[in-house]
Short mmCIF file of C-alpha atoms and ligand atoms in Angstrom, two decimals:
data_model
loop_
_atom_site.label_atom_id
_atom_site.label_comp_id
_atom_site.label_asym_id
_atom_site.label_seq_id
_atom_site.Cartn_x
_atom_site.Cartn_y
_atom_site.Cartn_z
CA UNK L 16 -11.71 -21.61 6.47
CA UNK L 17 -8.36 -20.55 5.06
CA UNK L 18 -5.91 -18.05 6.52
CA UNK L 19 -4.24 -15.97 3.61
CA UNK L 20 -0.56 -16.24 4.01
CA UNK L 21 0.50 -12.92 2.93
CA UNK L 22 4.62 -13.39 3.96
CA UNK L 23 4.30 -16.69 1.66
CA UNK L 24 2.64 -14.95 -1.23
CA UNK L 25 4.96 -11.62 -0.72
CA UNK L 26 8.17 -13.94 -0.48
CA UNK L 27 7.18 -15.62 -4.07
CA UNK L 28 6.96 -12.45 -5.54
CA UNK L 29 10.42 -11.31 -3.95
CA UNK L 30 12.06 -14.34 -6.12
CA UNK L 31 10.28 -13.26 -9.20
CA UNK L 32 11.51 -9.72 -8.85
CA UNK L 33 15.09 -11.17 -7.90
CA UNK L 34 15.05 -12.89 -11.30
CA UNK L 35 13.80 -9.62 -13.09
CA UNK L 36 16.28 -7.37 -11.32
CA UNK L 37 19.13 -10.22 -12.63
CA UNK L 38 18.06 -9.69 -16.26
CA UNK L 39 17.90 -5.92 -16.07
CA UNK L 40 21.59 -5.91 -14.31
CA UNK L 41 22.63 -7.71 -17.38
CA UNK L 42 21.33 -4.67 -19.35
CA UNK L 43 23.32 -2.32 -16.98
CA UNK L 44 19.88 -1.14 -15.24
CA UNK L 45 20.32 -1.34 -11.33
CA UNK L 46 16.58 0.13 -9.99
CA UNK L 47 16.86 2.87 -7.66
CA UNK L 48 14.31 3.95 -4.95
CA UNK L 49 14.90 7.48 -3.58
CA UNK L 50 13.23 8.17 -0.31
CA UNK L 51 12.38 11.21 1.71
CA UNK L 52 12.07 10.74 5.49
CA UNK L 53 10.89 13.79 7.35
CA UNK L 54 10.94 14.22 11.20
CA UNK L 55 11.16 11.16 13.69
CA UNK L 56 8.26 9.34 13.78
CA UNK L 57 9.21 5.99 15.11
CA UNK L 58 6.66 3.91 12.84
CA UNK L 59 7.98 5.84 9.97
CA UNK L 60 11.67 5.17 11.09
CA UNK L 61 10.79 1.27 10.99
CA UNK L 62 9.04 1.25 7.74
CA UNK L 63 11.94 3.40 6.09
CA UNK L 64 14.45 0.69 7.90
CA UNK L 65 12.45 -2.38 6.45
CA UNK L 66 11.92 -0.82 3.04
CA UNK L 67 15.75 -0.35 2.54
CA UNK L 68 16.35 -3.81 4.03
CA UNK L 69 14.36 -5.41 1.59
CA UNK L 70 15.77 -3.23 -1.38
CA UNK L 71 19.45 -4.34 -0.31
CA UNK L 72 18.20 -8.30 -0.29
CA UNK L 73 16.65 -7.85 -3.83
CA UNK L 74 19.52 -5.42 -5.27
CA UNK L 75 17.48 -2.11 -5.65
CA UNK L 76 19.90 0.32 -4.93
CA UNK L 77 18.40 3.10 -2.33
CA UNK L 78 19.08 6.86 -1.97
CA UNK L 79 17.90 8.34 1.78
CA UNK L 80 17.24 11.85 2.03
CA UNK L 81 16.22 13.00 5.97
CA UNK L 82 14.82 16.19 6.89
CA UNK L 83 13.41 17.50 10.08
CA UNK L 84 10.89 20.18 11.19
CA UNK L 85 13.71 22.94 11.24
CA UNK L 86 14.01 22.23 7.03
CA UNK L 87 11.66 24.27 4.93
CA UNK L 88 9.30 23.05 2.40
CA UNK L 89 11.87 24.02 -0.41
CA UNK L 90 14.72 21.85 1.23
CA UNK L 91 12.40 18.84 0.57
CA UNK L 92 11.13 20.10 -2.81
CA UNK L 93 14.70 20.70 -4.08
CA UNK L 94 15.44 16.95 -2.95
CA UNK L 95 12.69 15.76 -4.83
CA UNK L 96 13.74 17.79 -7.86
CA UNK L 97 17.42 16.23 -7.71
CA UNK L 98 15.68 12.48 -7.74
CA UNK L 99 13.48 13.57 -10.33
CA UNK L 100 16.51 14.40 -12.69
CA UNK L 101 18.61 11.38 -11.32
CA UNK L 102 18.41 8.74 -14.36
CA UNK L 103 19.26 6.16 -11.76
CA UNK L 104 16.11 6.49 -9.93
CA UNK L 105 12.90 4.91 -10.66
CA UNK L 106 10.99 5.53 -7.72
CA UNK L 107 10.29 8.42 -5.41
CA UNK L 108 8.98 7.58 -1.76
CA UNK L 109 7.79 10.58 0.65
CA UNK L 110 7.22 8.69 4.03
CA UNK L 111 4.13 9.35 5.10
CA UNK L 112 3.24 11.28 7.67
CA UNK L 113 4.91 14.37 7.16
CA UNK L 114 4.86 16.41 10.26
CA UNK L 115 2.18 18.81 10.86
CA UNK L 116 4.19 21.95 9.50
CA UNK L 117 4.29 20.94 6.08
CA UNK L 118 2.01 20.62 3.35
CA UNK L 119 2.07 16.90 2.11
CA UNK L 120 -0.02 16.92 -0.91
CA UNK L 121 2.05 20.01 -2.23
CA UNK L 122 5.40 18.46 -1.64
CA UNK L 123 3.77 15.22 -3.47
CA UNK L 124 2.74 17.16 -6.39
CA UNK L 125 6.82 17.68 -7.35
CA UNK L 126 7.17 14.05 -7.90
CA UNK L 127 7.50 13.25 -11.53
CA UNK L 128 4.26 11.42 -12.23
CA UNK L 129 6.75 8.32 -13.89
CA UNK L 130 8.36 8.31 -10.54
CA UNK L 131 5.41 8.25 -8.31
CA UNK L 132 5.89 4.70 -7.09
CA UNK L 133 3.26 5.03 -4.39
CA UNK L 134 0.56 6.06 -6.89
CA UNK L 135 -0.60 8.86 -4.58
CA UNK L 136 -0.12 11.87 -7.13
CA UNK L 137 -3.11 13.56 -8.67
CA UNK L 138 -2.05 12.13 -12.28
CA UNK L 139 -1.90 8.53 -11.17
CA UNK L 140 -5.04 8.90 -9.53
CA UNK L 141 -6.73 10.54 -12.22
CA UNK L 142 -5.60 7.44 -14.59
CA UNK L 143 -7.01 4.87 -11.81
CA UNK L 144 -10.29 7.01 -11.95
CA UNK L 145 -10.71 6.78 -15.81
CA UNK L 146 -9.93 3.23 -15.66
CA UNK L 147 -6.41 3.77 -17.48
CA UNK L 148 -4.13 2.42 -14.65
CA UNK L 149 -0.77 3.54 -14.56
CA UNK L 150 0.93 2.94 -11.25
CA UNK L 151 -1.53 1.91 -8.80
CA UNK L 152 -0.53 2.25 -4.93
CA UNK L 153 1.22 -0.18 -3.24
CA UNK L 154 -1.58 -1.38 -0.56
CA UNK L 155 -4.26 -1.87 -3.17
CA UNK L 156 -2.02 -3.31 -5.57
CA UNK L 157 -0.68 -5.89 -2.89
CA UNK L 158 -4.41 -6.55 -1.89
CA UNK L 159 -5.07 -7.48 -5.78
CA UNK L 160 -2.06 -9.57 -6.03
CA UNK L 161 -3.17 -11.43 -2.92
CA UNK L 162 -6.72 -12.31 -4.40
CA UNK L 163 -5.37 -13.47 -7.20
CA UNK L 164 -2.79 -15.50 -6.20
CA UNK L 165 -5.71 -17.28 -4.08
CA UNK L 166 -7.81 -17.39 -7.07
CA UNK L 167 -10.80 -15.08 -5.40
CA UNK L 168 -12.99 -13.76 -7.98
CA UNK L 169 -13.02 -10.36 -7.83
CA UNK L 170 -15.66 -9.63 -10.88
CA UNK L 171 -19.30 -9.74 -10.38
CA UNK L 172 -18.69 -9.90 -6.72
CA UNK L 173 -19.69 -7.42 -3.78
CA UNK L 174 -16.98 -5.57 -2.26
CA UNK L 175 -17.27 -3.91 0.73
CA UNK L 176 -14.57 -1.38 1.32
CA UNK L 177 -14.52 0.13 5.03
CA UNK L 178 -12.15 3.11 5.08
CA UNK L 179 -11.80 5.70 2.42
CA UNK L 180 -8.23 7.20 2.82
CA UNK L 181 -6.56 8.58 -0.16
CA UNK L 182 -4.01 5.63 0.55
CA UNK L 183 -5.85 2.82 0.91
CA UNK L 184 -9.68 3.01 0.73
CA UNK L 185 -10.47 5.08 -2.26
CA UNK L 186 -7.85 3.68 -4.73
CA UNK L 187 -8.94 0.27 -3.58
CA UNK L 188 -12.46 0.76 -4.43
CA UNK L 189 -11.73 2.16 -7.54
CA UNK L 190 -9.16 -0.46 -8.48
CA UNK L 191 -11.53 -3.17 -7.78
CA UNK L 192 -14.71 -1.29 -9.61
CA UNK L 193 -12.08 -1.00 -12.85
CA UNK L 194 -12.14 -5.16 -12.20
CA UNK L 195 -15.82 -5.50 -12.33
CA UNK L 196 -16.66 -5.57 -8.72
CA UNK L 197 -20.10 -4.23 -7.18
CA UNK L 198 -18.31 -1.81 -4.55
CA UNK L 199 -19.40 -0.02 -1.53
CA UNK L 200 -17.50 2.31 0.39
CA UNK L 201 -18.29 2.97 3.78
CA UNK L 202 -16.61 5.38 6.11
CA UNK L 203 -17.09 7.27 9.68
CA UNK L 204 -20.30 8.86 8.46
CA UNK L 205 -21.90 5.57 7.29
CA UNK L 206 -24.86 4.69 9.08
CA UNK L 207 -25.97 0.74 9.97
CA UNK L 208 -22.57 -0.30 8.97
CA UNK L 209 -23.12 -3.71 10.18
CA UNK L 210 -26.06 -3.87 7.85
CA UNK L 211 -23.87 -3.44 4.74
CA UNK L 212 -20.67 -5.38 5.82
CA UNK L 213 -22.91 -8.38 6.18
CA UNK L 214 -23.83 -7.99 2.28
CA UNK L 215 -20.30 -8.29 1.24
CA UNK L 216 -18.61 -11.36 -0.42
CA UNK L 217 -15.19 -9.63 -0.01
CA UNK L 218 -14.89 -7.35 3.08
CA UNK L 219 -11.79 -5.06 3.39
CA UNK L 220 -11.14 -3.10 6.14
CA UNK L 221 -8.40 -0.12 6.46
CA UNK L 222 -10.07 1.99 9.27
CA UNK L 223 -7.36 2.23 12.10
CA UNK L 224 -9.59 0.96 15.14
CA UNK L 225 -8.14 -2.33 16.92
CA UNK L 226 -10.66 -5.09 16.11
CA UNK L 227 -13.65 -3.01 15.62
CA UNK L 228 -14.80 -5.76 13.25
CA UNK L 229 -16.26 -8.22 14.93
CA UNK L 230 -18.30 -11.32 13.82
CA UNK L 231 -21.58 -9.64 13.70
CA UNK L 232 -20.28 -7.45 10.79
CA UNK L 233 -19.60 -10.61 8.61
CA UNK L 234 -21.50 -12.44 6.21
CA UNK L 235 -20.90 -16.15 6.65
CA UNK L 236 -18.29 -17.21 3.71
CA UNK L 237 -17.21 -13.82 3.19
CA UNK L 238 -13.28 -13.26 2.35
CA UNK L 239 -11.75 -10.66 4.81
CA UNK L 240 -9.26 -8.42 4.07
CA UNK L 241 -7.41 -6.99 7.33
CA UNK L 242 -5.61 -3.57 6.36
CA UNK L 243 -5.47 -2.35 9.76
CA UNK L 244 -2.17 -2.12 11.75
CA UNK L 245 -2.73 -0.84 15.57
CA UNK L 246 -0.32 -1.16 18.28
CA UNK L 247 -1.90 -2.34 21.40
CA UNK L 248 0.08 -3.34 24.20
CA UNK L 249 3.23 -3.62 22.32
CA UNK L 250 1.29 -5.83 19.65
CA UNK L 251 0.26 -5.40 16.34
CA UNK L 252 -3.40 -6.28 15.69
CA UNK L 253 -5.66 -5.45 12.89
CA UNK L 254 -9.11 -3.64 12.52
CA UNK L 255 -10.63 -7.12 12.38
CA UNK L 256 -11.27 -9.27 15.17
CA UNK L 257 -9.80 -12.30 14.08
CA UNK L 258 -10.44 -14.56 16.57
CA UNK L 259 -14.32 -14.02 16.27
CA UNK L 260 -14.35 -13.43 12.73
CA UNK L 261 -12.10 -16.61 11.74
CA UNK L 262 -14.74 -18.80 12.31
CA UNK L 263 -17.37 -17.06 10.03
CA UNK L 264 -15.07 -16.44 6.75
CA UNK L 265 -14.06 -18.52 4.25
CA UNK L 266 -10.88 -17.01 4.09
CA UNK L 267 -9.07 -14.10 6.11
CA UNK L 268 -5.84 -12.42 6.19
CA UNK L 269 -3.91 -12.06 9.55
CA UNK L 270 -2.14 -9.08 11.11
CA UNK L 271 0.70 -9.26 11.19
CA UNK L 272 1.87 -11.39 8.38
CA UNK L 273 -1.50 -10.61 5.70
CA UNK L 274 -1.36 -7.10 3.99
CA UNK L 275 1.89 -5.81 5.46
CA UNK L 276 4.25 -8.03 3.58
CA UNK L 277 2.35 -7.27 0.50
CA UNK L 278 2.41 -3.80 0.50
CA UNK L 279 6.03 -3.55 0.68
CA UNK L 280 6.80 -6.30 -1.75
CA UNK L 281 4.37 -4.10 -4.14
CA UNK L 282 6.03 -0.86 -3.81
CA UNK L 283 9.09 -2.29 -4.69
CA UNK L 284 7.56 -4.46 -7.53
CA UNK L 285 6.03 -0.82 -8.62
CA UNK L 286 9.88 0.45 -8.50
CA UNK L 287 11.33 -2.63 -10.67
CA UNK L 288 8.41 -1.97 -13.15
CA UNK L 289 9.88 1.31 -13.83
CA UNK L 290 13.29 0.35 -14.60
CA UNK L 291 11.98 -2.18 -16.83
CA UNK L 292 9.91 1.12 -18.75
CA UNK L 293 13.69 2.36 -18.17
CA UNK L 294 15.22 -0.28 -20.25
CA UNK L 295 12.93 -0.23 -22.70
CA UNK L 296 13.40 3.29 -23.49
P1 NAP K 554 -6.60 7.08 7.53
O1 NAP K 554 -6.53 7.70 6.59
O2 NAP K 554 -7.14 7.39 9.14
O3 NAP K 554 -8.21 6.96 7.01
C1 NAP K 554 -9.33 5.89 7.89
C2 NAP K 554 -10.70 5.61 7.17
O4 NAP K 554 -11.80 4.91 7.89
C3 NAP K 554 -11.24 7.02 6.82
O5 NAP K 554 -12.09 7.03 5.68
C4 NAP K 554 -12.42 7.01 7.90
O6 NAP K 554 -13.64 7.74 7.75
C5 NAP K 554 -12.80 5.49 7.84
N1 NAP K 554 -13.15 5.24 9.56
C6 NAP K 554 -12.79 5.42 10.65
N2 NAP K 554 -13.39 4.99 11.75
C7 NAP K 554 -14.28 4.34 11.18
C8 NAP K 554 -15.58 3.56 11.90
N3 NAP K 554 -15.69 3.25 12.70
N4 NAP K 554 -16.31 3.22 10.74
C9 NAP K 554 -16.22 3.46 9.59
N5 NAP K 554 -15.16 4.21 8.97
C10 NAP K 554 -14.44 4.82 9.83
O7 NAP K 554 -6.15 5.55 7.77
P2 NAP K 554 -5.61 4.91 6.73
O8 NAP K 554 -4.12 5.50 6.33
O9 NAP K 554 -6.13 4.51 5.25
O10 NAP K 554 -5.21 3.65 7.50
C11 NAP K 554 -6.09 2.43 7.97
C12 NAP K 554 -5.62 1.59 8.64
O11 NAP K 554 -4.65 0.74 7.75
C13 NAP K 554 -4.56 2.19 9.67
O12 NAP K 554 -4.30 1.04 10.76
C14 NAP K 554 -3.02 2.03 9.36
O13 NAP K 554 -2.01 1.62 10.13
C15 NAP K 554 -3.33 0.63 8.71
N6 NAP K 554 -2.50 0.65 7.11
C16 NAP K 554 -1.81 -0.73 6.71
C17 NAP K 554 -1.11 -0.73 5.60
C18 NAP K 554 -0.27 -2.18 5.44
O14 NAP K 554 0.44 -1.88 4.61
N7 NAP K 554 -0.87 -3.20 6.12
C19 NAP K 554 -0.74 0.25 4.74
C20 NAP K 554 -1.71 1.46 5.10
C21 NAP K 554 -2.83 1.61 6.39
P3 NAP K 554 -13.61 9.07 7.36
O15 NAP K 554 -13.24 9.40 5.71
O16 NAP K 554 -15.16 9.60 7.53
O17 NAP K 554 -12.96 10.13 8.51
#
């Protein structure tokens, strides 16, 4: 069985992005990412810091707006409108989750559809659903790139997507359907989960429960993609019990070092794609 090295693949994509950014700079285009961080969730702080660090390495300019619970929804919307109007900004990222006092979907609806590099807005989700993909959200895009890099065939294969969130499970399932996979989506209310996951040629798990998927959930030779990022005793572990499933899978992603690095690089790849469109305008 093979361990799919997300870090390695992400680094290769990073080098390609660096070259593209150099070409853009020759045309006086510097890709720009606007980030909105609300509150002080420690995980969000780390995610934003890592994204800014990678942007700096690549030569993507970043603008960070910080808000807290004392700010109003209007303050955040005004920042989005500033970023929408800024020609130097190609993408806008609203770091999720927002504190409970804010209506995340409402705030997100103000992001210009062409700068919605997270692909969470209704327009881009609609494009995905109608098989006219525009901007695909970062985690599904990263997983597709990973499967492509590893020459893992999607068309005609049965993919079981465990988890149906708006940021991972749903867009992932539809993107795979658009590529000719037979897709089953499972969630919290699914009955006989094991019987379903055992039918998967490709099993993708995004549920947020540490090591939930054990070997009895997996068919011999399946490809297993673990999106889960769970903190247990100061360690990060996936939703899949790696040591148990490793023996059965033909290929498997580790946590950390699997889907995580692919998500960040795919977000930045969406920003660079937007900057290329700016250049072509
Ligand atoms: P989420 O919004 O909480 O959604 C979890 C989904 O899993 C829901 O659809 C839920 O079903 C389903 N679910 C929960 N427990 C289940 C169970 N026992 N059996 C079957 N389905 C179950 O989570 P998320 O935002 O998608 O994130 C999932 C995990 O991925 C988290 O650990 C998160 O940190 C991680 N993540 C990692 C990355 C990365 O880049 N590596 C990116 C995003 C998320 P219902 O809909 O029925 O409630």
